mmCIF file of C-alpha atoms in Angstrom:
data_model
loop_
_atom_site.group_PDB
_atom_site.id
_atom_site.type_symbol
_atom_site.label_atom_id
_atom_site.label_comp_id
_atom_site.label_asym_id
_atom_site.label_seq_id
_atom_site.Cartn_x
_atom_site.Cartn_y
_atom_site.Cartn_z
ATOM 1 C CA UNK A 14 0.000 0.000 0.000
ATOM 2 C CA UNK A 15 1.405 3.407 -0.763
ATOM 3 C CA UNK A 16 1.822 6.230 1.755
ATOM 4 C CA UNK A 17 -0.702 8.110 0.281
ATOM 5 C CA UNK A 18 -3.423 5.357 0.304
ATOM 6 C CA UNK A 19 -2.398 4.289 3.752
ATOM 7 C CA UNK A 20 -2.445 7.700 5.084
ATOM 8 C CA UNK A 21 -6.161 7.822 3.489
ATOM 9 C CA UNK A 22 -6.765 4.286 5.433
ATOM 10 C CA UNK A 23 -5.561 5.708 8.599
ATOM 11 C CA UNK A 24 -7.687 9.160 8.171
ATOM 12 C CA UNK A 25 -10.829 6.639 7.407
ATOM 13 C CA UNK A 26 -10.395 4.776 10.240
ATOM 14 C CA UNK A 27 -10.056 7.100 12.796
ATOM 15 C CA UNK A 28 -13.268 8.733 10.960
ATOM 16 C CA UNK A 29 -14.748 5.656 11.891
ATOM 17 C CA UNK A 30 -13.994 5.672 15.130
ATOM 18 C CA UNK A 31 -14.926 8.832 16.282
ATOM 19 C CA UNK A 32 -18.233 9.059 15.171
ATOM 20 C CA UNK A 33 -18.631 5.432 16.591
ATOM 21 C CA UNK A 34 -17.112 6.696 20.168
ATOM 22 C CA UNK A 35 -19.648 9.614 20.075
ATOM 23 C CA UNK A 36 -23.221 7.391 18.945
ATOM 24 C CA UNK A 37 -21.750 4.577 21.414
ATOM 25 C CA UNK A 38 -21.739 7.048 24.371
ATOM 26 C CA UNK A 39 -25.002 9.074 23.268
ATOM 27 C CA UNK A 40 -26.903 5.664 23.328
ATOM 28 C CA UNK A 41 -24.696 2.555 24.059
ATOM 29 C CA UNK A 42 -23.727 -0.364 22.271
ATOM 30 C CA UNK A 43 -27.356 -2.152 22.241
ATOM 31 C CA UNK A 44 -29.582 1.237 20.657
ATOM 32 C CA UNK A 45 -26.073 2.274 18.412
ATOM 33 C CA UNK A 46 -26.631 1.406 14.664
ATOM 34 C CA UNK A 47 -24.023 0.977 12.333
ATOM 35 C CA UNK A 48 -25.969 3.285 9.876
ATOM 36 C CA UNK A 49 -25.918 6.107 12.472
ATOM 37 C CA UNK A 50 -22.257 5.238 12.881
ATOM 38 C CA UNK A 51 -21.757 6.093 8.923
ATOM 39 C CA UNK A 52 -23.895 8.563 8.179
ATOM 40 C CA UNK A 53 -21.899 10.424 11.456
ATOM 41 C CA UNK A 54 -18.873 9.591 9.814
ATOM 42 C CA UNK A 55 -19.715 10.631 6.291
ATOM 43 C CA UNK A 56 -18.454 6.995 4.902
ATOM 44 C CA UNK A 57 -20.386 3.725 3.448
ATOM 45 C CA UNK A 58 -21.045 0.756 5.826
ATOM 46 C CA UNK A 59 -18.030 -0.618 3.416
ATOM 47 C CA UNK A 60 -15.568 1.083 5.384
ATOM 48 C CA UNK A 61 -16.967 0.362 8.257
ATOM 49 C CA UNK A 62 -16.835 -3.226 7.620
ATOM 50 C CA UNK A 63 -13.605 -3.055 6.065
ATOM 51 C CA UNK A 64 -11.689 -1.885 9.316
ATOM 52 C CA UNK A 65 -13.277 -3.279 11.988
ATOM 53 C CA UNK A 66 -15.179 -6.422 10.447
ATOM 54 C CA UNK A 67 -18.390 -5.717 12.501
ATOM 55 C CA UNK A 68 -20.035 -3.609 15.174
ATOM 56 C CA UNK A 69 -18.665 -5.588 17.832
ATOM 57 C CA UNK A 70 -15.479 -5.256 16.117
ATOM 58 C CA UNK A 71 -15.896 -1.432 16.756
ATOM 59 C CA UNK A 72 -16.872 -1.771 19.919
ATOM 60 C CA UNK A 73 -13.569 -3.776 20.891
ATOM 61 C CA UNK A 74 -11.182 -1.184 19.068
ATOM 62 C CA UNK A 75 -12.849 1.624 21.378
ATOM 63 C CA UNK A 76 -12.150 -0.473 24.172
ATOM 64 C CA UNK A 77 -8.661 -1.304 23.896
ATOM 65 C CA UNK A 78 -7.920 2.611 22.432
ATOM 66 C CA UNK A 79 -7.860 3.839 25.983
ATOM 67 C CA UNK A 80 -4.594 4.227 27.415
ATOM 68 C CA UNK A 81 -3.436 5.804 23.637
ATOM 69 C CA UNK A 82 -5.575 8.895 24.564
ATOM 70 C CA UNK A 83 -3.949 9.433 27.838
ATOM 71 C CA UNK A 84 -0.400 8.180 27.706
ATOM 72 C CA UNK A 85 0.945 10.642 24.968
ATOM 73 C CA UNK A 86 0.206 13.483 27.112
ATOM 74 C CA UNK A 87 2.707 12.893 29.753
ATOM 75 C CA UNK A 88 6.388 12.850 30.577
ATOM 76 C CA UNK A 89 6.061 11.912 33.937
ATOM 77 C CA UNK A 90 7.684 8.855 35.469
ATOM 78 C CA UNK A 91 7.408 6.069 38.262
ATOM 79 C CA UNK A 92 4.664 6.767 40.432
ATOM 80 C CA UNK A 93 3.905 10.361 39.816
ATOM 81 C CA UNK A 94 3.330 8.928 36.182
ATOM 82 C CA UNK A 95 0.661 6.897 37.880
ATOM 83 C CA UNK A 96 -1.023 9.902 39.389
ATOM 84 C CA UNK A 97 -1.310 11.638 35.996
ATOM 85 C CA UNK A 98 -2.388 8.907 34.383
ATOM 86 C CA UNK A 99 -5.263 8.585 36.830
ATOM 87 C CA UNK A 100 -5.389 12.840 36.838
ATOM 88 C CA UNK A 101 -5.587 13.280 33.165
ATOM 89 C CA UNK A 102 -8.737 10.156 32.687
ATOM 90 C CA UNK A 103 -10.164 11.615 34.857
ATOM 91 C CA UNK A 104 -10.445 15.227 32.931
ATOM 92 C CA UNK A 105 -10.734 13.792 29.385
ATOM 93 C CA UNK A 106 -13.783 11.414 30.825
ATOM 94 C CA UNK A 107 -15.669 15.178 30.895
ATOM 95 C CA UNK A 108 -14.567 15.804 26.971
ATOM 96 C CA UNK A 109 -12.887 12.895 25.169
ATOM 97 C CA UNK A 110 -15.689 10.839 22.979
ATOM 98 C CA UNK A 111 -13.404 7.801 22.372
ATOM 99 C CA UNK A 112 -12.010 7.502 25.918
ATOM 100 C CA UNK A 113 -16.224 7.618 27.202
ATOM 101 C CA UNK A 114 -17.109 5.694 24.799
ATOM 102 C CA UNK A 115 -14.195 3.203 25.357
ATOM 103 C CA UNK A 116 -14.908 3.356 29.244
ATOM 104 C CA UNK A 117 -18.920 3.236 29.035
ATOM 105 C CA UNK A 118 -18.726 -0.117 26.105
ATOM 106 C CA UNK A 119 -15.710 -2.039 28.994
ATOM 107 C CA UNK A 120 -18.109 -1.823 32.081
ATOM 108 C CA UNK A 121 -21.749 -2.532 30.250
ATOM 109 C CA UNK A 122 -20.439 -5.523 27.533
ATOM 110 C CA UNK A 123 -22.149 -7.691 29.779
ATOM 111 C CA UNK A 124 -25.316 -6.279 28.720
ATOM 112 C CA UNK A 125 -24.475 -7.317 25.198
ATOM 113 C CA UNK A 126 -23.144 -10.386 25.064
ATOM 114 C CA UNK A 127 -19.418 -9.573 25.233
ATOM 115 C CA UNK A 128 -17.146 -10.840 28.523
ATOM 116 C CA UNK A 129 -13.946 -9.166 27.640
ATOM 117 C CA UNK A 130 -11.635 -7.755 30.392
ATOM 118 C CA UNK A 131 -8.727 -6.836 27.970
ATOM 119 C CA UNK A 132 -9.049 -3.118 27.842
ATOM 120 C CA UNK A 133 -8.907 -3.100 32.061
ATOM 121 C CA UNK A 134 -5.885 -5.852 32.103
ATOM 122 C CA UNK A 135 -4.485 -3.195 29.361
ATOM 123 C CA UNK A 136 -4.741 -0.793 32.018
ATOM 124 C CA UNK A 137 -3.218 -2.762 34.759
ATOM 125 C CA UNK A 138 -0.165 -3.779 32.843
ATOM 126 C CA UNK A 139 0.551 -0.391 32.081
ATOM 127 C CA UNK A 140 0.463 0.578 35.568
ATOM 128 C CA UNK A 141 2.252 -2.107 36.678
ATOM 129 C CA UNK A 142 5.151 -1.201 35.221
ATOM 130 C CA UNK A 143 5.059 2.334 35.695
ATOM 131 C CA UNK A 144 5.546 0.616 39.377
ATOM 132 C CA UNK A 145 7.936 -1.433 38.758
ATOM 133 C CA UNK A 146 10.268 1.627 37.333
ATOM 134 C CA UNK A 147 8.601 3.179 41.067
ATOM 135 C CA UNK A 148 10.203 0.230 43.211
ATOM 136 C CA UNK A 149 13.849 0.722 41.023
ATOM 137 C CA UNK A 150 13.775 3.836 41.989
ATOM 138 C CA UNK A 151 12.744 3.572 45.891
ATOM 139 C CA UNK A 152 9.691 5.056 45.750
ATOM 140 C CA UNK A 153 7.416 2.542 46.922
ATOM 141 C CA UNK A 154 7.130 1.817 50.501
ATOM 142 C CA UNK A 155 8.763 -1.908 51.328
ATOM 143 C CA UNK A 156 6.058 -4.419 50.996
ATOM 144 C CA UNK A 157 4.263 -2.538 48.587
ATOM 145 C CA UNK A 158 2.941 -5.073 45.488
ATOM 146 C CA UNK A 159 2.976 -3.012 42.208
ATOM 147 C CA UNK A 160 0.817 -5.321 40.843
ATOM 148 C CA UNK A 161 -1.813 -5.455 43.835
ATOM 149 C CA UNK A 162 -1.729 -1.626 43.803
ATOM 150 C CA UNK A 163 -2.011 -1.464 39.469
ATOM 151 C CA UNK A 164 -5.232 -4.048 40.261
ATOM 152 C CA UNK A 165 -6.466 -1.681 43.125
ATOM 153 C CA UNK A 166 -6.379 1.672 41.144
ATOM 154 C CA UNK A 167 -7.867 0.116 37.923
ATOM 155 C CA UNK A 168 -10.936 -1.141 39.808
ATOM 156 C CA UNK A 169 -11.166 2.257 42.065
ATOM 157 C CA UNK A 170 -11.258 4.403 38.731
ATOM 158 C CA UNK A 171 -13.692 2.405 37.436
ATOM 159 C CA UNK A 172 -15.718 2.674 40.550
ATOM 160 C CA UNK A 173 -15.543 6.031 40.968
ATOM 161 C CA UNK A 174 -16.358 7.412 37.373
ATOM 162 C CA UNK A 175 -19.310 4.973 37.707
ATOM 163 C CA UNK A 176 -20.297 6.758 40.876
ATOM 164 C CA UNK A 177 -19.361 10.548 39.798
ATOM 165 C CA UNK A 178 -21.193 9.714 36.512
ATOM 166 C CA UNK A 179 -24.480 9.160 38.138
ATOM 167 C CA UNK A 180 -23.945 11.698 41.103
ATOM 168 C CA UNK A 181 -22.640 14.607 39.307
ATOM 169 C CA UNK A 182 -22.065 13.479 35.358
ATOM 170 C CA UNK A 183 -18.775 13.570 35.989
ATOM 171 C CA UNK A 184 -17.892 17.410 37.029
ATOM 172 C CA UNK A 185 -16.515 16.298 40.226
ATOM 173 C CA UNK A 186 -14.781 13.199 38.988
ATOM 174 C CA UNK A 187 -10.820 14.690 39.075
ATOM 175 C CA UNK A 188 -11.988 15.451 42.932
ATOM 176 C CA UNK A 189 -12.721 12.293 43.523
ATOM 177 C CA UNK A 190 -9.523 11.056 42.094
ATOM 178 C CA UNK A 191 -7.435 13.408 44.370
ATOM 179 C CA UNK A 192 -9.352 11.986 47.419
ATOM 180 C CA UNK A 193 -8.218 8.744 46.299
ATOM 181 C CA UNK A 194 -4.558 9.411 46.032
ATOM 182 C CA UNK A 195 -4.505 11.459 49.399
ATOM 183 C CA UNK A 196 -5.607 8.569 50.966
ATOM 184 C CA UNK A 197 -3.399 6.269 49.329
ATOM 185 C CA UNK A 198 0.060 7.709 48.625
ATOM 186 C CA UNK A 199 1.104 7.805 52.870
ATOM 187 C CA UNK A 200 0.460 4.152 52.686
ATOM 188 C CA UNK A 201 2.343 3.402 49.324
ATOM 189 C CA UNK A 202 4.519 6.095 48.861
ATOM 190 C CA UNK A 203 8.243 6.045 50.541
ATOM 191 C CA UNK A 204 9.057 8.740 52.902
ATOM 192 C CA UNK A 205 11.597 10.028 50.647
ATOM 193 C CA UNK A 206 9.290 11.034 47.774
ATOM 194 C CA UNK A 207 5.728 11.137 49.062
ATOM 195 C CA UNK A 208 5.616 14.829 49.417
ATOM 196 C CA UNK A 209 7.816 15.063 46.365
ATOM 197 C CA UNK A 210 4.549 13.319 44.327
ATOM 198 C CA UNK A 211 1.770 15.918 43.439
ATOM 199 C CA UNK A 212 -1.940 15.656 42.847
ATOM 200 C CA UNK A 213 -4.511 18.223 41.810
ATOM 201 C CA UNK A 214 -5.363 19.798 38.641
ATOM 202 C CA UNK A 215 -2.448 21.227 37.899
ATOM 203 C CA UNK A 216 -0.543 18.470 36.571
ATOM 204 C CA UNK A 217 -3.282 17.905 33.644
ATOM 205 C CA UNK A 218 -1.635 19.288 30.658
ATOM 206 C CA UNK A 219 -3.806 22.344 29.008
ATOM 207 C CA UNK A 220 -5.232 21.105 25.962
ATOM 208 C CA UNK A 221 -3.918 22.228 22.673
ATOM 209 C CA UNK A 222 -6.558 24.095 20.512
#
């Protein structure tokens, strides 16, 4: 394929999947139809079909997309990258279609037929070794697991956007995530670096117009 015709893939796809995040989280996976998902888009049911093989397909992709709309905004490391991680879902939940849309499809497959924990053992992994580099570098507490802590965050978050969602639709979800690391960091957090490790708003990056 050449460069030009894969760049034009590429462009497709993601057309694709953005209009698929935003009908997936305006009505969920069971009332979203691959015609609305299309006509969104501004493509044929072809191309649809031709990228993601079916509407399940789609669903899957906006699962497992997660962690590539948070990770590229950092340059954090250890477990302060773990805190912006958490920070920075927690702000694009309020505004990113594909991350909702990913989040929303993960916790209600059940309700359609799919049993697929991927995209939140995606999500531990990740954090698990952003704990591992933690430990190398002394900042975790002895005894602390990083892979009991990963396991522990990943359900909390998905908890507490759960909860925020229905309490507040999300406005005071980076709050809540805050709470959570107050909390947490005196337990898992060495005493040479857990007031070094910051948590609030202002280590979400600004977003770029």
């Amino acid at each position: 394929m050449s460069s030009v015709k894969a760049e034009r893939a590429t462009r497709t796809r993601q057309r694709v999947l953005l209009a698929a995040a935003e009908v997936f989280d305006e009505a969920g996976y069971e009332r979203a139809a691959v015609t609305q998902i299309v006509e969104r888009a501004g493509l044929t049911l072809g191309a649809l079909y031709f990228h993601f093989g079916s509407k399940q397909g789609l669903a899957e992709a906006l699962m497992n997309a997660q962690p590539t709309t948070i990770e590229p905004h950092l340059e954090s490391t250890g477990l302060q990258r773990l805190v912006d991680i958490t920070l920075v879902w927690a702000d694009r939940m309020k505004r990113d279609p594909i991350l909702r849309a990913g989040v929303r499809l993960a916790i209600e497959q059940g309700s359609h037929g799919m049993n697929d924990a991927t995209s939140f053992e995606e999500w531990r992994v990740l954090m698990c070794g952003h704990l591992d580099e933690a430990r190398c570098n002394g900042e975790l507490r002895e005894g602390t697991c990083p892979e009991r802590l990963a396991r522990f965050v990943v359900g909390a978050c998905t908890g507490m956007q759960v909860y925020s969602n229905l309490a507040t639709k999300r406005v005071d979800l980076t709050e809540r995530v805050c709470d959570m690391w107050d909390l947490l960091l005196p337990s898992v957090a060495s005493e040479s670096v857990v007031h070094d490790i910051h948590v609030g708003p202002t280590r979400i990056p600004t977003p770029r117009s």
